[in-house]
PDB file of C-alpha atoms in Angstrom:
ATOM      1  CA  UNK A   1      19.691  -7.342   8.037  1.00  0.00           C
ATOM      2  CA  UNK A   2      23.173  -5.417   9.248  1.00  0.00           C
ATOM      3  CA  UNK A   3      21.738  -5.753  13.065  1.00  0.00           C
ATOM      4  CA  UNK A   4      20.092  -9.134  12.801  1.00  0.00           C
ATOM      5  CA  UNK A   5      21.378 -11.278  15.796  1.00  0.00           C
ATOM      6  CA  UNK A   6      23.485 -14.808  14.334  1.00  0.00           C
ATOM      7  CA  UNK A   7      21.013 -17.552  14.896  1.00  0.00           C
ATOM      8  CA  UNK A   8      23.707 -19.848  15.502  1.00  0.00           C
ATOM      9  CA  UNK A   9      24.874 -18.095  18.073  1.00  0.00           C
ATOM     10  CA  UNK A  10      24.484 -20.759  21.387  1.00  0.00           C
ATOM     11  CA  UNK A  11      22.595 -17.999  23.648  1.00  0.00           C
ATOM     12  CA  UNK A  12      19.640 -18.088  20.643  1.00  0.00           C
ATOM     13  CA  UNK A  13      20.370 -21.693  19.194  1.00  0.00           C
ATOM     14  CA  UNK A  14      17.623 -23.257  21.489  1.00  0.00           C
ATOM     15  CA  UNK A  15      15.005 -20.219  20.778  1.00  0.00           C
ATOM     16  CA  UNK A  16      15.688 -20.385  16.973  1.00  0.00           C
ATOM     17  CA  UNK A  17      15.550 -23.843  16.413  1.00  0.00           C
ATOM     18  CA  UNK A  18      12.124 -23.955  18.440  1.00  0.00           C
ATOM     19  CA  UNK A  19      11.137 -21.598  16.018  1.00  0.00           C
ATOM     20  CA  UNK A  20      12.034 -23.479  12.983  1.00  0.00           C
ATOM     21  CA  UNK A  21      10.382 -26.615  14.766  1.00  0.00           C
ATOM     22  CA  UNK A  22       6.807 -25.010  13.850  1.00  0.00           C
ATOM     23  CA  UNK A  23       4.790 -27.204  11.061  1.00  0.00           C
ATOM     24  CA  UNK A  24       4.271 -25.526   7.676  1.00  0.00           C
ATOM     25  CA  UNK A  25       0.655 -25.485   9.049  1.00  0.00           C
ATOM     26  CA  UNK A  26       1.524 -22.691  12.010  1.00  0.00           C
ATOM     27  CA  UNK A  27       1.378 -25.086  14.209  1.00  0.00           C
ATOM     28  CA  UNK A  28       2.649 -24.190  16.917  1.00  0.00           C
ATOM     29  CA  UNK A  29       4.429 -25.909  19.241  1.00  0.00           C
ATOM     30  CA  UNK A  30       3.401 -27.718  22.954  1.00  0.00           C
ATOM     31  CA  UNK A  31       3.882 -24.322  25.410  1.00  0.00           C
ATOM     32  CA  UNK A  32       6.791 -24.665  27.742  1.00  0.00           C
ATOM     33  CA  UNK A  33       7.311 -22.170  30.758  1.00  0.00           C
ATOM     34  CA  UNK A  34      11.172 -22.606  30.310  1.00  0.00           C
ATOM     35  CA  UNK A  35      11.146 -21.713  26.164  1.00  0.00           C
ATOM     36  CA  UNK A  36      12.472 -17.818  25.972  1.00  0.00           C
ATOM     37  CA  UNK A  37      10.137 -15.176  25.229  1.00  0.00           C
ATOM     38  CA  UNK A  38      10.462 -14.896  22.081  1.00  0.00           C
ATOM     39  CA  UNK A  39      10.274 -18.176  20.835  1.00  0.00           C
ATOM     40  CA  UNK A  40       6.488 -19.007  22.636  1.00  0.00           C
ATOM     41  CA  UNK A  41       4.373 -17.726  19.826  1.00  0.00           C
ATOM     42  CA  UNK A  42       1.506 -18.574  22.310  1.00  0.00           C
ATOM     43  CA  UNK A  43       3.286 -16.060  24.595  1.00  0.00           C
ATOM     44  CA  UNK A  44       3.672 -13.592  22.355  1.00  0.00           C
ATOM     45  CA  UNK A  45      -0.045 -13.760  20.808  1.00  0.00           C
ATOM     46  CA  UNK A  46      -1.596 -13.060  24.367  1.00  0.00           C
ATOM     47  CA  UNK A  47      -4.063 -10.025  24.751  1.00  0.00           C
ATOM     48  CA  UNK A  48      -1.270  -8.707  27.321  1.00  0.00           C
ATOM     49  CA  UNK A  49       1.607  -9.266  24.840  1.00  0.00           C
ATOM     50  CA  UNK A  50      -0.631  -6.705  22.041  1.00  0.00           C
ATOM     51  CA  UNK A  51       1.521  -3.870  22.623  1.00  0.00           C
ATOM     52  CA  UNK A  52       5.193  -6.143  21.930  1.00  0.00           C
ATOM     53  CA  UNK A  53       3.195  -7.043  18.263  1.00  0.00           C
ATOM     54  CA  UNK A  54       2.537  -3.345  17.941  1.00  0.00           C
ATOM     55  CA  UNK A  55       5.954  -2.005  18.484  1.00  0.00           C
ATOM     56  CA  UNK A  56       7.241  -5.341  16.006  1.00  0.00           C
ATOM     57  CA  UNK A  57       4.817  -4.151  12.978  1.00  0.00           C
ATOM     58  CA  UNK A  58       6.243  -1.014  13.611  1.00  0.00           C
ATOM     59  CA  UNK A  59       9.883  -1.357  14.143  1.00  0.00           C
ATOM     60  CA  UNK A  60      10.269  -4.370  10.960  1.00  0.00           C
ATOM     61  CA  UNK A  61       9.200  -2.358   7.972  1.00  0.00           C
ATOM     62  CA  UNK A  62      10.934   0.785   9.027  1.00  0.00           C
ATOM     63  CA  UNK A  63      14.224  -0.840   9.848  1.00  0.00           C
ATOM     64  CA  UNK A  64      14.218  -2.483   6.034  1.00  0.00           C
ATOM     65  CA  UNK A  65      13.191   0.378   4.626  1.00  0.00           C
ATOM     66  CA  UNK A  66      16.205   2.326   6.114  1.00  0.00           C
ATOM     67  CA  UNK A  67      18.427  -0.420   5.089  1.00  0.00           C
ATOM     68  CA  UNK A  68      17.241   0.116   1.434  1.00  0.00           C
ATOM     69  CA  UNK A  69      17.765   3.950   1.826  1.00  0.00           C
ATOM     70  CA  UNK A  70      13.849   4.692   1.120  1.00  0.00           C
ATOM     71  CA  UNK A  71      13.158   8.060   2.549  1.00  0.00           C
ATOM     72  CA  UNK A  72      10.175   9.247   0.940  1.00  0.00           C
ATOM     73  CA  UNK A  73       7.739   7.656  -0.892  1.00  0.00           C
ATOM     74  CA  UNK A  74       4.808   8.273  -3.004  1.00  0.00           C
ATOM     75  CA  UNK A  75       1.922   6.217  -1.737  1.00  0.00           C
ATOM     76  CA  UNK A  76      -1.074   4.555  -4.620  1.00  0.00           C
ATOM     77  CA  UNK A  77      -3.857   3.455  -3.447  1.00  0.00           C
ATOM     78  CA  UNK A  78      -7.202   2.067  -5.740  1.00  0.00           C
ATOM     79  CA  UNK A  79      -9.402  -0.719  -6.025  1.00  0.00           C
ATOM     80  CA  UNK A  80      -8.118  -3.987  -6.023  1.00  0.00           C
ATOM     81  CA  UNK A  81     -10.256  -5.616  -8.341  1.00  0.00           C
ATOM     82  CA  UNK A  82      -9.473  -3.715 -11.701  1.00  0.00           C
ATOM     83  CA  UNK A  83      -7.457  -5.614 -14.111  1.00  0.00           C
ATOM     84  CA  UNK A  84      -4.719  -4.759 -17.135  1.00  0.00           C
ATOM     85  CA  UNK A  85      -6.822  -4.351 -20.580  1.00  0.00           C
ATOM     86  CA  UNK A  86      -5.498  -7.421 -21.680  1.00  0.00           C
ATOM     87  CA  UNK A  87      -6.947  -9.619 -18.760  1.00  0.00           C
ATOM     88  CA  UNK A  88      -9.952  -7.462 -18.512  1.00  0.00           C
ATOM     89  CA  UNK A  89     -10.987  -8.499 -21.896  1.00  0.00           C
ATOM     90  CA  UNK A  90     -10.188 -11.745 -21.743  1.00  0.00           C
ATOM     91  CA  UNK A  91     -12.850 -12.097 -18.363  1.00  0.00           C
ATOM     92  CA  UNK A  92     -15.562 -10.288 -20.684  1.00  0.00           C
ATOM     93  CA  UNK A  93     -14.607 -13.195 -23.349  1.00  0.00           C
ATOM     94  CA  UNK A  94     -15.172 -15.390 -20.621  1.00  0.00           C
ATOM     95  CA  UNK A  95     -18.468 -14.250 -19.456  1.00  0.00           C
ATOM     96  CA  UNK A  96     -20.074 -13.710 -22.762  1.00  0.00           C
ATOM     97  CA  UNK A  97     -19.419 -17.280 -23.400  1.00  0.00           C
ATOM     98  CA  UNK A  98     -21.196 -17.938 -19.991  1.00  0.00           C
ATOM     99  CA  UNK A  99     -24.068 -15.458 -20.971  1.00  0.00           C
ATOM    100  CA  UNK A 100     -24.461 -15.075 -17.248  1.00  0.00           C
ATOM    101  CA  UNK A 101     -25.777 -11.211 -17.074  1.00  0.00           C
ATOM    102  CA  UNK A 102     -23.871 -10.306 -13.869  1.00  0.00           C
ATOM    103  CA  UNK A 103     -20.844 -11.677 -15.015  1.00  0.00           C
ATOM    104  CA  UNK A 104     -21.230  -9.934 -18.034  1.00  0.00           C
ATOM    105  CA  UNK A 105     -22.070  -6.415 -16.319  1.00  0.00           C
ATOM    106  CA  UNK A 106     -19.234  -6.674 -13.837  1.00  0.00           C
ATOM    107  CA  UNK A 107     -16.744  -7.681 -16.599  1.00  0.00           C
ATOM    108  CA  UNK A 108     -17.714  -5.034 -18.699  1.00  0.00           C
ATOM    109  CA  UNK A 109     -17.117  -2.673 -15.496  1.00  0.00           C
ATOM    110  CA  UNK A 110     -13.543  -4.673 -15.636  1.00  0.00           C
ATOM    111  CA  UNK A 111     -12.927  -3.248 -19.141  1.00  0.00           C
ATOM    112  CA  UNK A 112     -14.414   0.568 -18.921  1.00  0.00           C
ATOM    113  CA  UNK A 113     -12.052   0.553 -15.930  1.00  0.00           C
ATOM    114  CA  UNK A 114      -9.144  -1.145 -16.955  1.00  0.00           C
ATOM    115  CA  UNK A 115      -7.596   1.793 -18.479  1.00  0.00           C
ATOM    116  CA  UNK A 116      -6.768   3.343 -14.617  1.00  0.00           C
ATOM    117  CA  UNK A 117      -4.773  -0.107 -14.510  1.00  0.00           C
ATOM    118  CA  UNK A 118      -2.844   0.984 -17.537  1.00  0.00           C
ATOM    119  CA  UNK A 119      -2.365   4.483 -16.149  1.00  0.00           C
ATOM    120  CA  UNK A 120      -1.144   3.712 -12.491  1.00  0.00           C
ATOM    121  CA  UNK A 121       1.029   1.106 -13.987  1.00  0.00           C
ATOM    122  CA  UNK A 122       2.438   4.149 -16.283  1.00  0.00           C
ATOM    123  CA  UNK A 123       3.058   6.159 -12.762  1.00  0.00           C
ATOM    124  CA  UNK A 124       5.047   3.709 -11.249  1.00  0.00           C
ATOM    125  CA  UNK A 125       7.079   3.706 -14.577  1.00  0.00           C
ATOM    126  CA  UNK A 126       7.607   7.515 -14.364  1.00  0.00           C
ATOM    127  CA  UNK A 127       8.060   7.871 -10.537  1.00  0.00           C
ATOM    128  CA  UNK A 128      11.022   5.265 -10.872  1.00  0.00           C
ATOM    129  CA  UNK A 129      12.468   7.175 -13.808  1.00  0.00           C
ATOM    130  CA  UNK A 130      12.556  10.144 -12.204  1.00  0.00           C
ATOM    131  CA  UNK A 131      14.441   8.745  -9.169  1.00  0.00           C
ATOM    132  CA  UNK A 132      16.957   6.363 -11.345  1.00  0.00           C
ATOM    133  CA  UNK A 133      19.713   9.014 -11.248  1.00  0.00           C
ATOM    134  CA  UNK A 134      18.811  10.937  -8.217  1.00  0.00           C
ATOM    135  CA  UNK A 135      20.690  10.384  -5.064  1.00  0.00           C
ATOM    136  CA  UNK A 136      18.765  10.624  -1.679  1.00  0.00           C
ATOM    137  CA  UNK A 137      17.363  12.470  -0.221  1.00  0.00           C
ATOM    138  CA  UNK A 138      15.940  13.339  -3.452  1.00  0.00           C
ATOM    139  CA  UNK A 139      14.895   9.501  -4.523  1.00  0.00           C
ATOM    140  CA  UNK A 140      10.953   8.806  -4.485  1.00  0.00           C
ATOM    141  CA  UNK A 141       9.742   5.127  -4.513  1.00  0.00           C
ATOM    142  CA  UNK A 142       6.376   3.859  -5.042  1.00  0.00           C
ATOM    143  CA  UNK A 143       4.856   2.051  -1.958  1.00  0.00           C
ATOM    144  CA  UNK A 144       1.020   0.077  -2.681  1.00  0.00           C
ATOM    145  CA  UNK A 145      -1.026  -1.760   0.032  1.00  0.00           C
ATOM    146  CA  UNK A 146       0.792  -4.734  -1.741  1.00  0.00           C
ATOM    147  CA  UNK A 147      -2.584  -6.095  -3.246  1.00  0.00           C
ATOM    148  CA  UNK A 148      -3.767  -6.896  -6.808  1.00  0.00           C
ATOM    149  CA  UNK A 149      -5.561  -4.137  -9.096  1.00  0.00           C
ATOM    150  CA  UNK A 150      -4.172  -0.928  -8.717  1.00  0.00           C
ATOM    151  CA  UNK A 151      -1.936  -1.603  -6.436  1.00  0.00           C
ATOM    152  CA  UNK A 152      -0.018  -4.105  -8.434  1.00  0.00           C
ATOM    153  CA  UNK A 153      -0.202  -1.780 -11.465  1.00  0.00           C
ATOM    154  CA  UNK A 154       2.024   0.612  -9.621  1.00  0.00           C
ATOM    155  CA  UNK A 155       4.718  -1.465  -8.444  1.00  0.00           C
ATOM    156  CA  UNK A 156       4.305  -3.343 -11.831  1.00  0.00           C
ATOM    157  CA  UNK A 157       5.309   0.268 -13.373  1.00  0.00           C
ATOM    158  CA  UNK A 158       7.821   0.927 -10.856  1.00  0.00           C
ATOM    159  CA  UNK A 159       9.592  -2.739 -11.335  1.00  0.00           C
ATOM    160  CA  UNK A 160       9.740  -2.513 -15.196  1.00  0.00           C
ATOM    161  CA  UNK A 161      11.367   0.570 -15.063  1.00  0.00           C
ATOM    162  CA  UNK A 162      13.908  -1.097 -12.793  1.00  0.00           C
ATOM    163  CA  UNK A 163      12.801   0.287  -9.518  1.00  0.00           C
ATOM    164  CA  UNK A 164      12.264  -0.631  -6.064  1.00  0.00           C
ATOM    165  CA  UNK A 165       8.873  -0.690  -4.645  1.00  0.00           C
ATOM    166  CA  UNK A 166       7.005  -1.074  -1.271  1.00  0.00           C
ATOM    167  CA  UNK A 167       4.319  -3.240  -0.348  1.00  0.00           C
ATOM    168  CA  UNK A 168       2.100  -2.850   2.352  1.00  0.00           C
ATOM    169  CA  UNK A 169       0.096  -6.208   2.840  1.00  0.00           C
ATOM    170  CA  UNK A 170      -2.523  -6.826   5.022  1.00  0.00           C
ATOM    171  CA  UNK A 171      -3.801  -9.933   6.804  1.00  0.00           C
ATOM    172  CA  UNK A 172      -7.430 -10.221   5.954  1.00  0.00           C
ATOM    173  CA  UNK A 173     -10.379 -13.074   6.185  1.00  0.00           C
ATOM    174  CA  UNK A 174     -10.162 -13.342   2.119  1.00  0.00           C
ATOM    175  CA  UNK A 175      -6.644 -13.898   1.875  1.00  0.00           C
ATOM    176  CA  UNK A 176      -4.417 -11.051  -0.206  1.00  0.00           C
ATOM    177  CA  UNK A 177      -1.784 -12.461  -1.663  1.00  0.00           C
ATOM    178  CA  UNK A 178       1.298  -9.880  -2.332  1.00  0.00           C
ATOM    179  CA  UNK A 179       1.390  -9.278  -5.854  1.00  0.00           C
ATOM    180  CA  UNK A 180       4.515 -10.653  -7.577  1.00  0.00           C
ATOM    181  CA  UNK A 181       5.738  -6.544  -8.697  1.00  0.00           C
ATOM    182  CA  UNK A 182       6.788  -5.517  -5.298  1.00  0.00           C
ATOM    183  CA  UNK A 183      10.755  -5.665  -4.080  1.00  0.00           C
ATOM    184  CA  UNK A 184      10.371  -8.733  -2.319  1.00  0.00           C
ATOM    185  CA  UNK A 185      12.497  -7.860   0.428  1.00  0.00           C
ATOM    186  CA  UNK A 186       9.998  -4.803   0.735  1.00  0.00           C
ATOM    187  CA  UNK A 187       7.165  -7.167   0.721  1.00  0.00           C
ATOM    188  CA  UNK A 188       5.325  -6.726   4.317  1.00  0.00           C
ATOM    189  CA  UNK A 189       2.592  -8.101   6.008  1.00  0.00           C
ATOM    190  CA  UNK A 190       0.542  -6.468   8.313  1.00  0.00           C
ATOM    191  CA  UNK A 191      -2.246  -7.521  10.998  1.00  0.00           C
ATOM    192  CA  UNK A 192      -2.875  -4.321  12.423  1.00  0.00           C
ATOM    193  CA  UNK A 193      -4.559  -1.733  10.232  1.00  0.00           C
ATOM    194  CA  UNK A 194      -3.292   1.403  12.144  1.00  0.00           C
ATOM    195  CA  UNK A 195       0.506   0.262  12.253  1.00  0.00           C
ATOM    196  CA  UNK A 196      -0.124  -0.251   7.969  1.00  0.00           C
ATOM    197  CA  UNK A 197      -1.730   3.338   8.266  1.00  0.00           C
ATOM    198  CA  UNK A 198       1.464   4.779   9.971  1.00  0.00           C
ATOM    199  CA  UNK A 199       3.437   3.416   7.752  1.00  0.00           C
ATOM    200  CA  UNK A 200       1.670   4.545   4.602  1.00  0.00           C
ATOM    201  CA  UNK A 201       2.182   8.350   5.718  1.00  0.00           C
ATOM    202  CA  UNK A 202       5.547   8.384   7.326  1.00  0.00           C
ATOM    203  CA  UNK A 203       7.421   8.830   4.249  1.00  0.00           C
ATOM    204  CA  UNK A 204       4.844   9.970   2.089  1.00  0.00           C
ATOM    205  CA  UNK A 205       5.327  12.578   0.031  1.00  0.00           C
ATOM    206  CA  UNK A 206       2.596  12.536  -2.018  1.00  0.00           C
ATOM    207  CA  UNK A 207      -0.789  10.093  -2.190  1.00  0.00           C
ATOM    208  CA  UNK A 208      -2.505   9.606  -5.374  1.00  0.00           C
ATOM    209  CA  UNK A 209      -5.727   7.825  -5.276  1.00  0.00           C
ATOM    210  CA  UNK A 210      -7.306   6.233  -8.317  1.00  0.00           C
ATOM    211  CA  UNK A 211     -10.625   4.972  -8.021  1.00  0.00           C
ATOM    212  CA  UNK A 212     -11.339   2.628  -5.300  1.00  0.00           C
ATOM    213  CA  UNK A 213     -13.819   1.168  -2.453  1.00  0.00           C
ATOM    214  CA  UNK A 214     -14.472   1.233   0.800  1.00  0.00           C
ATOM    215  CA  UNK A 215     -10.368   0.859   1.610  1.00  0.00           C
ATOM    216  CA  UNK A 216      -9.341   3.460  -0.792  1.00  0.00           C
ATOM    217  CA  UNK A 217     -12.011   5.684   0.442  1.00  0.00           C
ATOM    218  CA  UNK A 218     -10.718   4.627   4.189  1.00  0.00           C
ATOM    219  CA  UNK A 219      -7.209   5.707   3.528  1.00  0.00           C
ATOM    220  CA  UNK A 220      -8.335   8.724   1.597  1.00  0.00           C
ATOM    221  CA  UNK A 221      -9.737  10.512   4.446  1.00  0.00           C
ATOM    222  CA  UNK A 222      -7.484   9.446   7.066  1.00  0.00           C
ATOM    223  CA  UNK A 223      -4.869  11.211   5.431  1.00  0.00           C
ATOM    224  CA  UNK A 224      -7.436  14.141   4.574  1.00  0.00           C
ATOM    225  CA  UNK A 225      -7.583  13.680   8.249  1.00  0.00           C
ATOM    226  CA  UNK A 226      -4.239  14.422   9.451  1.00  0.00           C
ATOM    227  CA  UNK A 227      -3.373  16.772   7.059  1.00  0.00           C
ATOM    228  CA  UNK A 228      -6.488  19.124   7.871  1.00  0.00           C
ATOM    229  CA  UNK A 229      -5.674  18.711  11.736  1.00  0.00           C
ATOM    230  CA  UNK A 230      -2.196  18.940  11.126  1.00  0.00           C
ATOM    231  CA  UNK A 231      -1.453  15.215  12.588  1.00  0.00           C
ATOM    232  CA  UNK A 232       0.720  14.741   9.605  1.00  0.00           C
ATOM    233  CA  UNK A 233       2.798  17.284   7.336  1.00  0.00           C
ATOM    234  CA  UNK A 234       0.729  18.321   4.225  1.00  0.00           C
ATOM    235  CA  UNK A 235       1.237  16.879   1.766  1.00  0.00           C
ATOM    236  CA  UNK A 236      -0.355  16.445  -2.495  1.00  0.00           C
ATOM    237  CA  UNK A 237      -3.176  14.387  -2.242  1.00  0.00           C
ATOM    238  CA  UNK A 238      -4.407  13.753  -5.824  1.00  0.00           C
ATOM    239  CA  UNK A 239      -7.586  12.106  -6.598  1.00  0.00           C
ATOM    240  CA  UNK A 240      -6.993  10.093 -10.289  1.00  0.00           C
ATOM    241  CA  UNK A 241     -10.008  10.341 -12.123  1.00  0.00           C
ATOM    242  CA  UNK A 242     -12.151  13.551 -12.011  1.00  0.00           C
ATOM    243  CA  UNK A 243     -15.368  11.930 -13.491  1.00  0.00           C
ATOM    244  CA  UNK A 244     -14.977   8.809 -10.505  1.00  0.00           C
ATOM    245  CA  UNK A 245     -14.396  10.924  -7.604  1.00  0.00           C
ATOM    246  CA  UNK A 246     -17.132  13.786  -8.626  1.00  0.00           C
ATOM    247  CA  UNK A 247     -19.506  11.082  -8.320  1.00  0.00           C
ATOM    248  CA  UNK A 248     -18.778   9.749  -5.290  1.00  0.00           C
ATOM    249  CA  UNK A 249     -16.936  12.341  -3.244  1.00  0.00           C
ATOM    250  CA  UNK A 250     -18.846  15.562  -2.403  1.00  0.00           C
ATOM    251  CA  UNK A 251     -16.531  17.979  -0.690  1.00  0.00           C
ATOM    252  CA  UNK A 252     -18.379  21.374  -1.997  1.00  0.00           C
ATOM    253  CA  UNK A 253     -21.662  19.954  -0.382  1.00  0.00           C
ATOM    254  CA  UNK A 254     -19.566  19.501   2.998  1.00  0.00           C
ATOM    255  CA  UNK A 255     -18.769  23.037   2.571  1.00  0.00           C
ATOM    256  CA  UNK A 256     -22.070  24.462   1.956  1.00  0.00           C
ATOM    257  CA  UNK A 257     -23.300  22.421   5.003  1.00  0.00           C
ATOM    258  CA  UNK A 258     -20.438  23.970   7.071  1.00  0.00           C
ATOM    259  CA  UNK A 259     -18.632  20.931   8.358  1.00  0.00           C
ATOM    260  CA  UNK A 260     -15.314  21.676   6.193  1.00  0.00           C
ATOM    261  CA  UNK A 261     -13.731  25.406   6.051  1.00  0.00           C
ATOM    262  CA  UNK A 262     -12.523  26.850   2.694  1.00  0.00           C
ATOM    263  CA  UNK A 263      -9.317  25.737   2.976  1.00  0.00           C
ATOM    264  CA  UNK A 264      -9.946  22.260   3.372  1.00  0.00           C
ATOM    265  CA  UNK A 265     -10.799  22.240  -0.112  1.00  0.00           C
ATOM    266  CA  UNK A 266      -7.140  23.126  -1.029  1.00  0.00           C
ATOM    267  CA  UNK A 267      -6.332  20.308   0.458  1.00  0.00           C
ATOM    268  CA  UNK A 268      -6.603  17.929  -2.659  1.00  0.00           C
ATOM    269  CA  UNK A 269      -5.774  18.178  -6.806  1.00  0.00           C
ATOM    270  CA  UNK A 270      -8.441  16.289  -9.383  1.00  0.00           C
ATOM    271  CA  UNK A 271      -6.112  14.908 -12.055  1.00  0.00           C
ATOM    272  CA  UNK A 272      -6.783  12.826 -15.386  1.00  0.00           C
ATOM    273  CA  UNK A 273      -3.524  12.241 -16.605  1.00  0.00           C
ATOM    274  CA  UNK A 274      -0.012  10.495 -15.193  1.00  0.00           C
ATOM    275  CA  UNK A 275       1.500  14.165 -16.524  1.00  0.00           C
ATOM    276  CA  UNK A 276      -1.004  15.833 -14.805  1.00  0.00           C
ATOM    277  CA  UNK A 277      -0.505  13.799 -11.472  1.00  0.00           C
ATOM    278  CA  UNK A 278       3.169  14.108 -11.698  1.00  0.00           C
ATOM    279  CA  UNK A 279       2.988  17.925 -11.877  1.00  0.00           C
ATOM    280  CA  UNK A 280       0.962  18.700  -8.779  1.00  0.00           C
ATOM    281  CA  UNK A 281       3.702  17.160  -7.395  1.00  0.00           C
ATOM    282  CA  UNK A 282       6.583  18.488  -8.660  1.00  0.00           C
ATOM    283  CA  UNK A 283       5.107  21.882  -8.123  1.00  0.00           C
ATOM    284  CA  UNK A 284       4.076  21.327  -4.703  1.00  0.00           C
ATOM    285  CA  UNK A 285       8.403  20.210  -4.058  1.00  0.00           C
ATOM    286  CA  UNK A 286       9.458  22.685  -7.271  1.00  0.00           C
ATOM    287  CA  UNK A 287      11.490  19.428  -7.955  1.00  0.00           C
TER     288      UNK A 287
END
């Protein structure tokens, strides 16, 4: 980074190399009262210290992204556990020869489903075509929570068309690896779920949700959120997979019930198609 302080620099030489000192474990090192600030990780992981880690989650992915000139993005989210055709298959294969009947169901789930892989993948392809000769601020780059499935299938799109992508990572319990299709110098990590959330819609420009769980549905409706109590500027929201989100997603009974107004049903597009999901929002921009 341009503003990136030299760490050989004698004011930071002491800091930095008590930084490098840590084990490959995390380790940390002993505390010392006389280390600077910034280089006592035990200092800076304090209850007191929370609000110096929230303005650092916020300040690191928006000062790359600026470096790499990414203005606006269009943000894919989906389920993390669908697979490309060809590796869906292959963990039916695997079950059959098992003959477990659970492993067999969910793998079978893996291949009915595997074609949304195919089609984000696809729209990460066409969203980085579209932006290969355009000069900002007209660019658009894809930006995933940085995780397998559906994520991966969009910066996987994005990166064979020779794009840059974002990743969004997030620290959890089961550990989520970035997938290897994101710019890595766009590859961040996140421990705090709201900073991720900020950055997610502050250079959105459209969100297009395949079908997901609990954290797709989670970053669904906060956006729903924001844009219906204009929080956030509106924005497409398109919901990949008519038949999926029907099922699960029941906006007209919210209406008839009286706890969403008319309008708030503009507020999203049903799509089946990448052309279909690429034209709600180049209508919505007349791009």
């Amino acid at each position: 980074m341009d503003g990136m302080l030299d760490p050989n620099d004698p004011r930071l030489s002491h800091a930095w190399d008590i930084l490098k000192a840590q084990t490959p474990t995390g380790e940390a090192p002993p505390p010392e009262s006389n280390l600077l600030a910034f280089a006592d990780p035990e200092f800076l992981l304090r209850r007191e210290t929370r609000g110096i880690r929230f303005q650092l989650e916020m300040l690191k992915p928006d000062i790359a992204q600026q470096e790499h000139g990414i203005e606006h993005t269009v943000v894919v989210f989906g389920s993390a556990r669908f697979q490309s055709q060809e590796k869906a298959q292959k963990t039916l294969d695997t079950a059959k020869s098992s003959g477990n009947s659970s492993d067999i169901q969910r793998a079978q789930a893996l291949v009915r489903n595997a074609h949304f892989y195919e089609q984000a993948r696809a729209f990460g392809q066409l969203i980085a075509q579209y932006s290969a000769n355009k000069h900002n601020p007209n660019k658009l780059f894809i930006c995933t929570g940085g995780g397998p499935g559906i994520m991966e299938a969009a910066n996987r799109g994005a990166s064979e068309a020779g794009g840059i992508s974002v990743g969004l990572n997030i620290a959890l319990p089961h550990e989520q690896t970035p997938n290897p299709y994101i710019t890595p110098s766009l590859s961040f990590k996140f421990h705090y779920f709201a900073l991720r959330k900020m950055h997610f819609m502050m250079r959105a420009k459209a969100l297009v949700a395949f079908p997901g769980g609990f954290g797709t549905m989670d970053e669904l409706f906060e956006t729903l959120t924001l844009v219906q109590c204009k929080k956030a500027k509106p924005v497409p929201i398109v919901l990949f997979g008519t038949s999926y989100w029907k099922k699960i997603f029941h906006p007209q009974a919210m209406l008839e019930e009286g706890v969403i107004a008319e309008e708030d049903m503009q507020l999203f597009r049903y799509v089946d198609t990448v052309e279909d999901a690429w034209e709600v929002i180049r209508a919505f921009y007349a791009l």
